[in-house]
Coordinates of C-alpha atoms in Angstrom, one line a residue:
X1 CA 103.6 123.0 103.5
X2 CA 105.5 120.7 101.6
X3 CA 104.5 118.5 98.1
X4 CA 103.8 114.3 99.7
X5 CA 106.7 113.0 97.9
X6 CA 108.9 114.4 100.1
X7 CA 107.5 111.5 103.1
X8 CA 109.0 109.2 100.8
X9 CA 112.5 110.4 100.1
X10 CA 114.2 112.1 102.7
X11 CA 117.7 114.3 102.6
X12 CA 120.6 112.5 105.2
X13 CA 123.2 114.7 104.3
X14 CA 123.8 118.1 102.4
X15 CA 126.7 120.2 102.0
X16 CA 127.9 123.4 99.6
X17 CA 129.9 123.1 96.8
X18 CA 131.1 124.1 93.4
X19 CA 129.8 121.9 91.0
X20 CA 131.8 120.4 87.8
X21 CA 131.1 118.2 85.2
X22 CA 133.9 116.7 82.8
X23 CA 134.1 117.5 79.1
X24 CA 132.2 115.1 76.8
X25 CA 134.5 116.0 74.2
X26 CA 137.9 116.0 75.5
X27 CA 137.3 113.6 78.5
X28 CA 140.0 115.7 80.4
X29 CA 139.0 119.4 81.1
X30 CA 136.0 120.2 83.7
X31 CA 133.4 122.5 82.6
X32 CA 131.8 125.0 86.0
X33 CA 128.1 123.2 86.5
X34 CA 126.8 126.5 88.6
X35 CA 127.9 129.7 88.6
X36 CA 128.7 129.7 92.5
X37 CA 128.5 127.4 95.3
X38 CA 125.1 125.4 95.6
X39 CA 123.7 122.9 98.2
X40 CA 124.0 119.0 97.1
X41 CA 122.3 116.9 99.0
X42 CA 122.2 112.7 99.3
X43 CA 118.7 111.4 99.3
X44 CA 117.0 107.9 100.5
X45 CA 114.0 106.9 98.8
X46 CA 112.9 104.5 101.3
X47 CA 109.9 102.8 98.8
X48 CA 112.6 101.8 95.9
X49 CA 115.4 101.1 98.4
X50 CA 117.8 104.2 96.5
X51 CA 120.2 106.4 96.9
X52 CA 120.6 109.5 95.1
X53 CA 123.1 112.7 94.8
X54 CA 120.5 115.9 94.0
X55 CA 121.8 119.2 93.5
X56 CA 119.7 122.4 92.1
X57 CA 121.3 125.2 89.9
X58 CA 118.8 127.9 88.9
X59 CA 115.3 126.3 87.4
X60 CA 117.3 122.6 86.8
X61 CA 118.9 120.0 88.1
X62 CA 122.6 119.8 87.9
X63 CA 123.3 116.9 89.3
X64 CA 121.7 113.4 89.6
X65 CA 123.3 110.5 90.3
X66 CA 122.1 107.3 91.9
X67 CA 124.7 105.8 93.8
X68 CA 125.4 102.0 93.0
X69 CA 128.0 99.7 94.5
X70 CA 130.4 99.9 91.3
X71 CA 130.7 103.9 91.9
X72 CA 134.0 105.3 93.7
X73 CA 134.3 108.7 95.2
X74 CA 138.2 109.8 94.8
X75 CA 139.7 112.9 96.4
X76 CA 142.4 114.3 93.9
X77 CA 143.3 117.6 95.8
X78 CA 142.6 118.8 99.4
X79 CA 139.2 120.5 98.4
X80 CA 138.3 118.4 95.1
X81 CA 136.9 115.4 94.7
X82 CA 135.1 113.2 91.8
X83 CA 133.2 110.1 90.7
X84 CA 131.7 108.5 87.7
X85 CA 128.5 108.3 87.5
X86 CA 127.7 105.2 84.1
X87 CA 123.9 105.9 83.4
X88 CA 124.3 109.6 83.4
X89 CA 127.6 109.1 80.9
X90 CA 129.8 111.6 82.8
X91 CA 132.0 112.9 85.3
X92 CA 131.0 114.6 88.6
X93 CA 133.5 116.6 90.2
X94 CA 133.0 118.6 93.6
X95 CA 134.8 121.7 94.9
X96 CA 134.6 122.6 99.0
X97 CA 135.2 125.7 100.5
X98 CA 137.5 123.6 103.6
X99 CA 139.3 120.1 103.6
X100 CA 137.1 118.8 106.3
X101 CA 134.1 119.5 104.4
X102 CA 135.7 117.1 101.4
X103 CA 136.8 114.5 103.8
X104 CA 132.5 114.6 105.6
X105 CA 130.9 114.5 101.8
X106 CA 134.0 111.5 101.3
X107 CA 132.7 109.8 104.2
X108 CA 129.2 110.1 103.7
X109 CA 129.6 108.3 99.9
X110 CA 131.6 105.3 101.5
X111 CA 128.2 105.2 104.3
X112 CA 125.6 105.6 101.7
X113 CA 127.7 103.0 99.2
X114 CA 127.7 100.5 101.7
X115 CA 124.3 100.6 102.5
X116 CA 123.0 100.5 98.8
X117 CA 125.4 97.6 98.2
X118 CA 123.6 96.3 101.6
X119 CA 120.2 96.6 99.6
X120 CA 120.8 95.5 96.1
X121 CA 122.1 91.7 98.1
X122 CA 118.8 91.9 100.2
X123 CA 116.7 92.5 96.9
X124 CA 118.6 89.6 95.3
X125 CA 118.2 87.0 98.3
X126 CA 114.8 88.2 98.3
X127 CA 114.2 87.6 94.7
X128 CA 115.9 84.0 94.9
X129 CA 113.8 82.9 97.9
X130 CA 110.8 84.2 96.1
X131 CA 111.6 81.9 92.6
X132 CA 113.4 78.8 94.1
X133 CA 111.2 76.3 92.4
X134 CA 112.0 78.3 88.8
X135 CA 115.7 78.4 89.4
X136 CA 116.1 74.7 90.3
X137 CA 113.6 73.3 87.3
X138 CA 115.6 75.2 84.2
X139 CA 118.6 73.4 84.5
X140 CA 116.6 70.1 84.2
X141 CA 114.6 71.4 81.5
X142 CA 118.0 72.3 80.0
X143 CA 119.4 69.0 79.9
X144 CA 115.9 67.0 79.1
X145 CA 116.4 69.2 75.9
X146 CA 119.8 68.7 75.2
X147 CA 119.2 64.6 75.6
X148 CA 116.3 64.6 73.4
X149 CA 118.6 66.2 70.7
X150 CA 120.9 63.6 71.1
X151 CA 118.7 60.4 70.8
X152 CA 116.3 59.6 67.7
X153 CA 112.6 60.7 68.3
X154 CA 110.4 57.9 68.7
X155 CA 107.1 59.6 69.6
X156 CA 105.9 63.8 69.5
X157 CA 103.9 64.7 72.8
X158 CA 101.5 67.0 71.3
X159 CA 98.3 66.6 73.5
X160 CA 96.7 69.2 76.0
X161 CA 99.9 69.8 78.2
X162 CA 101.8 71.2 75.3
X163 CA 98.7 73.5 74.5
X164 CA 98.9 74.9 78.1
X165 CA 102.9 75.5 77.9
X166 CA 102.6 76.9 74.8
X167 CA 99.9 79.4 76.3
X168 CA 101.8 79.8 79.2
X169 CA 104.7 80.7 77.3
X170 CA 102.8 83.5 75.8
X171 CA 101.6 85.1 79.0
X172 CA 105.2 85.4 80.4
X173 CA 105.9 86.9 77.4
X174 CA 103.0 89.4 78.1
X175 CA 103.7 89.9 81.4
X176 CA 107.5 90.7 80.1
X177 CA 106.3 93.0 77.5
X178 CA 103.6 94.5 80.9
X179 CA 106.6 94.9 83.3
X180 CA 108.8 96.4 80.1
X181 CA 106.2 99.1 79.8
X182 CA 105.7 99.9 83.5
X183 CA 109.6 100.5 83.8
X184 CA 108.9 103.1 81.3
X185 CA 106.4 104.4 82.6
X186 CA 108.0 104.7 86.0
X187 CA 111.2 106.4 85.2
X188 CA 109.5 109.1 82.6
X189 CA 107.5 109.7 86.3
X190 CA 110.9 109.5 88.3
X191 CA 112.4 112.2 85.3
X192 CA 109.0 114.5 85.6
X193 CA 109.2 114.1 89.2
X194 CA 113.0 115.7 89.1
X195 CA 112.0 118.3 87.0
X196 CA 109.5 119.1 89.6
X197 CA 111.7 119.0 92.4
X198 CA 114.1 121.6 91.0
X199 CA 111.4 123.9 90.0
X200 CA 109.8 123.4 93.4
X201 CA 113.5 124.1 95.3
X202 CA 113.7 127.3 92.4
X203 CA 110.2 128.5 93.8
X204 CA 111.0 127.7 97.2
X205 CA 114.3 130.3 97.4
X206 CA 112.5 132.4 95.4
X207 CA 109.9 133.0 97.7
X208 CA 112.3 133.3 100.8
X209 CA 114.4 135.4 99.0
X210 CA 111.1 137.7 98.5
X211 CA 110.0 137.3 102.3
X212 CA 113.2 138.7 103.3
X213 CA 113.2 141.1 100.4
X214 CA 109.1 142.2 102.1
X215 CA 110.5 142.0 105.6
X216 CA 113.1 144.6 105.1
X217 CA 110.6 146.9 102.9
X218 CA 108.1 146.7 106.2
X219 CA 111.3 147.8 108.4
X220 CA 111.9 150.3 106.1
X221 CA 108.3 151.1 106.0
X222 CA 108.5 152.3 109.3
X223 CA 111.3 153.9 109.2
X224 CA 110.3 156.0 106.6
X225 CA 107.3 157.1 107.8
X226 CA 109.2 158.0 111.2
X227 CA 111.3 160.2 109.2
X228 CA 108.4 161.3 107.3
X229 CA 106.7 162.8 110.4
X230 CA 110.1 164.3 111.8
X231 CA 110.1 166.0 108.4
X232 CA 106.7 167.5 108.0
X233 CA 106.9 168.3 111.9
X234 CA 110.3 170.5 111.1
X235 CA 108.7 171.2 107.4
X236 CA 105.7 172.9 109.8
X237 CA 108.3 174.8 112.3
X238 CA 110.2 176.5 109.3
X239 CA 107.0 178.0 108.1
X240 CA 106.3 179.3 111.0
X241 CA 109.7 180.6 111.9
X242 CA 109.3 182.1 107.7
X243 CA 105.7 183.3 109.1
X244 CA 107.7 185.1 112.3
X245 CA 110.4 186.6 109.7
X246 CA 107.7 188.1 107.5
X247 CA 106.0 189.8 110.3
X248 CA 109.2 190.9 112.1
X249 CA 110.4 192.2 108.3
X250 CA 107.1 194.8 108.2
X251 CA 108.4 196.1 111.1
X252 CA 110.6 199.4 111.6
X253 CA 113.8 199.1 113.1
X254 CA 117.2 201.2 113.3
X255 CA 118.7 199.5 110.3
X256 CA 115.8 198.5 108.4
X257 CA 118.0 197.2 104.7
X258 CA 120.2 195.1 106.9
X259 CA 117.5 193.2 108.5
X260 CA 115.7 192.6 105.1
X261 CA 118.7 191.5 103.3
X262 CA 119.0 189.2 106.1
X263 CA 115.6 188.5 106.0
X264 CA 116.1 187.1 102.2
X265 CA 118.8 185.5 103.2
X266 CA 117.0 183.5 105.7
X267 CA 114.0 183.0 103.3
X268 CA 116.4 181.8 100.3
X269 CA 118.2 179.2 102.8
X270 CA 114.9 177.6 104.1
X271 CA 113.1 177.3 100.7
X272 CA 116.2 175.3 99.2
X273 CA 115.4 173.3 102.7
X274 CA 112.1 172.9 102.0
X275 CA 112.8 172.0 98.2
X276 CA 115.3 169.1 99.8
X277 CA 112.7 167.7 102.0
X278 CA 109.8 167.8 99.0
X279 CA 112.3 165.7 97.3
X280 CA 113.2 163.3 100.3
X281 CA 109.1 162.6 100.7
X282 CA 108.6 162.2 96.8
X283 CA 111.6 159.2 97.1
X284 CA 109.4 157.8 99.9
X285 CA 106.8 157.4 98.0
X286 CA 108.2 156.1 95.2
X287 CA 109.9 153.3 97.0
X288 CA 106.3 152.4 99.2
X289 CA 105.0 151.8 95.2
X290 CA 107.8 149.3 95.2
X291 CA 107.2 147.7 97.8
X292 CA 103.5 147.1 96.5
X293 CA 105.5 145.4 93.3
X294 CA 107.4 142.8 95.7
X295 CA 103.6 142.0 97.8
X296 CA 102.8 141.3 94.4
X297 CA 105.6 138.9 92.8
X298 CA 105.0 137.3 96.6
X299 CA 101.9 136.6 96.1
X300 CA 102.4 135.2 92.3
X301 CA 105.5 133.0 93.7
X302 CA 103.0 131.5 96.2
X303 CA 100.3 130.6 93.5
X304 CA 102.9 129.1 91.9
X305 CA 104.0 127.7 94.5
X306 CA 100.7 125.8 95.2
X307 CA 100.0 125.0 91.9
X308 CA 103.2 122.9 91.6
X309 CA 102.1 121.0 94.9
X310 CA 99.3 120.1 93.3
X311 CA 101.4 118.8 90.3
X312 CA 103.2 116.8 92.4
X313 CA 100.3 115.3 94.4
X314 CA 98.9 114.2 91.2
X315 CA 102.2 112.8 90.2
X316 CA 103.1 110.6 93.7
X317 CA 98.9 109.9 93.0
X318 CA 99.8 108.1 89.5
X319 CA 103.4 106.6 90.8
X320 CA 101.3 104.8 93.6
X321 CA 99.1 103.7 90.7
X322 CA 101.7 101.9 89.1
X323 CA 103.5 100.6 91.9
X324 CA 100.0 98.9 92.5
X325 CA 99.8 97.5 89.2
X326 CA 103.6 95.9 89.1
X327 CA 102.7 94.5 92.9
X328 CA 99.9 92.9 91.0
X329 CA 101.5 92.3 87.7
X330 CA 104.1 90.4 89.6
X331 CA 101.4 88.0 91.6
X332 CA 100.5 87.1 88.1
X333 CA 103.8 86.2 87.2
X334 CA 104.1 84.1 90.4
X335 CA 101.1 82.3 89.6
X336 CA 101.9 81.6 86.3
X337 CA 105.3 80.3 87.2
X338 CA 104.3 77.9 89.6
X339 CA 101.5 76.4 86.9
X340 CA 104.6 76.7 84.8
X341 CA 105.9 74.7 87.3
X342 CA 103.2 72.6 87.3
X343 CA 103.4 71.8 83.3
X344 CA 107.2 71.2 83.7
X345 CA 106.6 68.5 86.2
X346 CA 103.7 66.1 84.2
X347 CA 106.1 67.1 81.4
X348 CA 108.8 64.8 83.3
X349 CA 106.2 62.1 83.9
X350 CA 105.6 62.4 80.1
X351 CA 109.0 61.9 79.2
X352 CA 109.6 58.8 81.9
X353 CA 106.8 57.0 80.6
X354 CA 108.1 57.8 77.0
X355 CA 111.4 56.3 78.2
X356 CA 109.5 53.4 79.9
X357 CA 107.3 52.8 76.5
X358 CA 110.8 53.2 74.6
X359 CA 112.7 50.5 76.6
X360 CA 109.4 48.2 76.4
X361 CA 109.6 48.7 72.4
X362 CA 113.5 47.9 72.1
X363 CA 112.8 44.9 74.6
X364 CA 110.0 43.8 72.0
X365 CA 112.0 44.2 68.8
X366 CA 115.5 42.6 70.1
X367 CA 113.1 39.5 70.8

């Protein structure tokens, strides 16, 4: 049972490590991230097209870093290595148990660097094949502009066209302001999500941590109550060999003190027996009440555990939502740019008839 966003973003490579992270205030000395060796893991979210580093210390997340292009991962001793990471403002630094595990992460960070330099060129051709008409027109626009400064103004266009730019101008700038606040909304969703993800990984050890911990207490479950019958059956055969001695005491016999000291003797030795075995059976009991405890942070750990899946279902639930919204969002856009477009291109016929009407003027005056 796992939360849905994990069908979207996938682990490709994990390894353990000792986690650092460089001091913000000297820039030179690393301060310990985790208190012993944890699991960091690369990630592919195959919806956004990225890359990420994710490590889990305790209830948080210690590391992560999304891999761009720019980043570098450098190996500065046989089992060390570091990179940079620009948006998070800091310096991760990595510390494997072997060499060969350093060089496998190393190589892993060139693979996954390639690919998400592979992806950000796709996203760009993409982006250029899906605005070609807008990239070619603003240089003309440009220079239209810059002409018009440079020659005296004979006549101001202010008819129904320049209305419609003018409102067109003001829905790109509300579908700027739109796609602004769905950046926003998406990466306090991507920060939640993270926050979610360590708790879930915290609840997740936890709870195979108290399986095993249950698993054992059933073992020794049995075993105890193995040893608890063994005892009470040799608990029930020294009372009866007491039972035998008492009889055989009231008996006469040639040296009757002797055998009653002995007698006593005997009796002493297998009460302080019977005192040790109380004692073994009370312990037994005392640990089955623990075991009862661990059933019962199980069973909270699981509640929990389902609880937070439902979080998260909510979560990936409102991500789709606004991943819907920008697909739309950015149809708008397209449709506005190309009426844009549209404007830009009578605005051209405007401006050559303008010329036209200016020529026929000078030609008219000069005669």
């Amino acid at each position: 049972m796992y939360p849905s966003h994990r069908e979207r973003e996938q682990p490709i490579f994990s390894a353990r490590a000792h986690v650092f992270q460089i001091d913000p205030a000297t820039k030179r000395n690393w301060l310990p991230a985790s208190k012993h060796a944890v699991t960091v893991s690369f990630f592919y979210d195959a919806n956004r097209t990225v890359y990420r580093i994710i490590s889990v210390g305790g209830t948080k997340a210690i590391i992560n870093s999304t891999i761009t292009p720019n980043m570098t991962f450098t190996k500065t001793s046989q089992k060390f290595g570091q990179w940079a990471d620009s948006r998070a403002n800091t310096v991760y630094g990595l510390g494997f148990a072997t060499e060969q595990q350093l060089q496998q992460f190393s190589d892993q960070f060139k693979e996954v660097k390639e690919a998400a330099r592979l992806a950000r060129e796709k996203s760009q051709e993409k982006f250029e094949l899906i605005n070609p008409a807008l990239n070619i027109a603003a240089p003309q626009i440009s220079q239209e502009l810059s002409e018009d400064r440079h020659s005296p103004p004979l006549l101001t266009v202010n008819g129904p066209e320049d209305k419609l730019f003018r409102s067109k101008s003001a829905d790109m700038e509300q579908l700027t302001s739109e796609k602004e606040r769905i950046k926003k909304m998406l990466s306090e969703g991507s920060i939640c999500e993270i926050n979610l993800e360590a708790e879930l990984f915290t609840l997740q050890d936890s709870n195979a941590k108290l399986v095993a911990a249950l698993h054992e207490a059933n073992t020794g479950v049995v075993e105890w109550k193995k040893q608890l019958a063994e005892y009470q059956e040799e608990t029930e055969r020294l009372r009866d060999q007491v039972a035998e001695l008492e009889a055989q005491s009231g008996r006469p016999g040639p040296s009757g003190s002797e055998t009653r000291d002995e007698l006593t003797q005997s009796l002493e030795e297998l009460e302080a027996l019977l005192k040790a075995k109380d004692e073994i059976i009370h312990n037994l009991h005392s640990r089955k009440s623990d075991i009862h405890e661990l059933e019962k942070e199980r069973e909270e750990a699981v509640q929990r555990l389902q609880d937070l899946e439902t979080r998260n279902a909510e979560l990936e639930q409102r991500v789709e939502s606004i991943e819907q919204t920008l697909a739309s969002t950015l149809e708008e856009r397209e449709r506005a740019e190309s009426e844009v477009q549209r404007v830009v291109d009578v605005l051209e016929v405007k401006i050559y008839d303008l010329n036209d009407l200016r020529q026929s003027l000078a030609k008219l005056i000069s005669k």
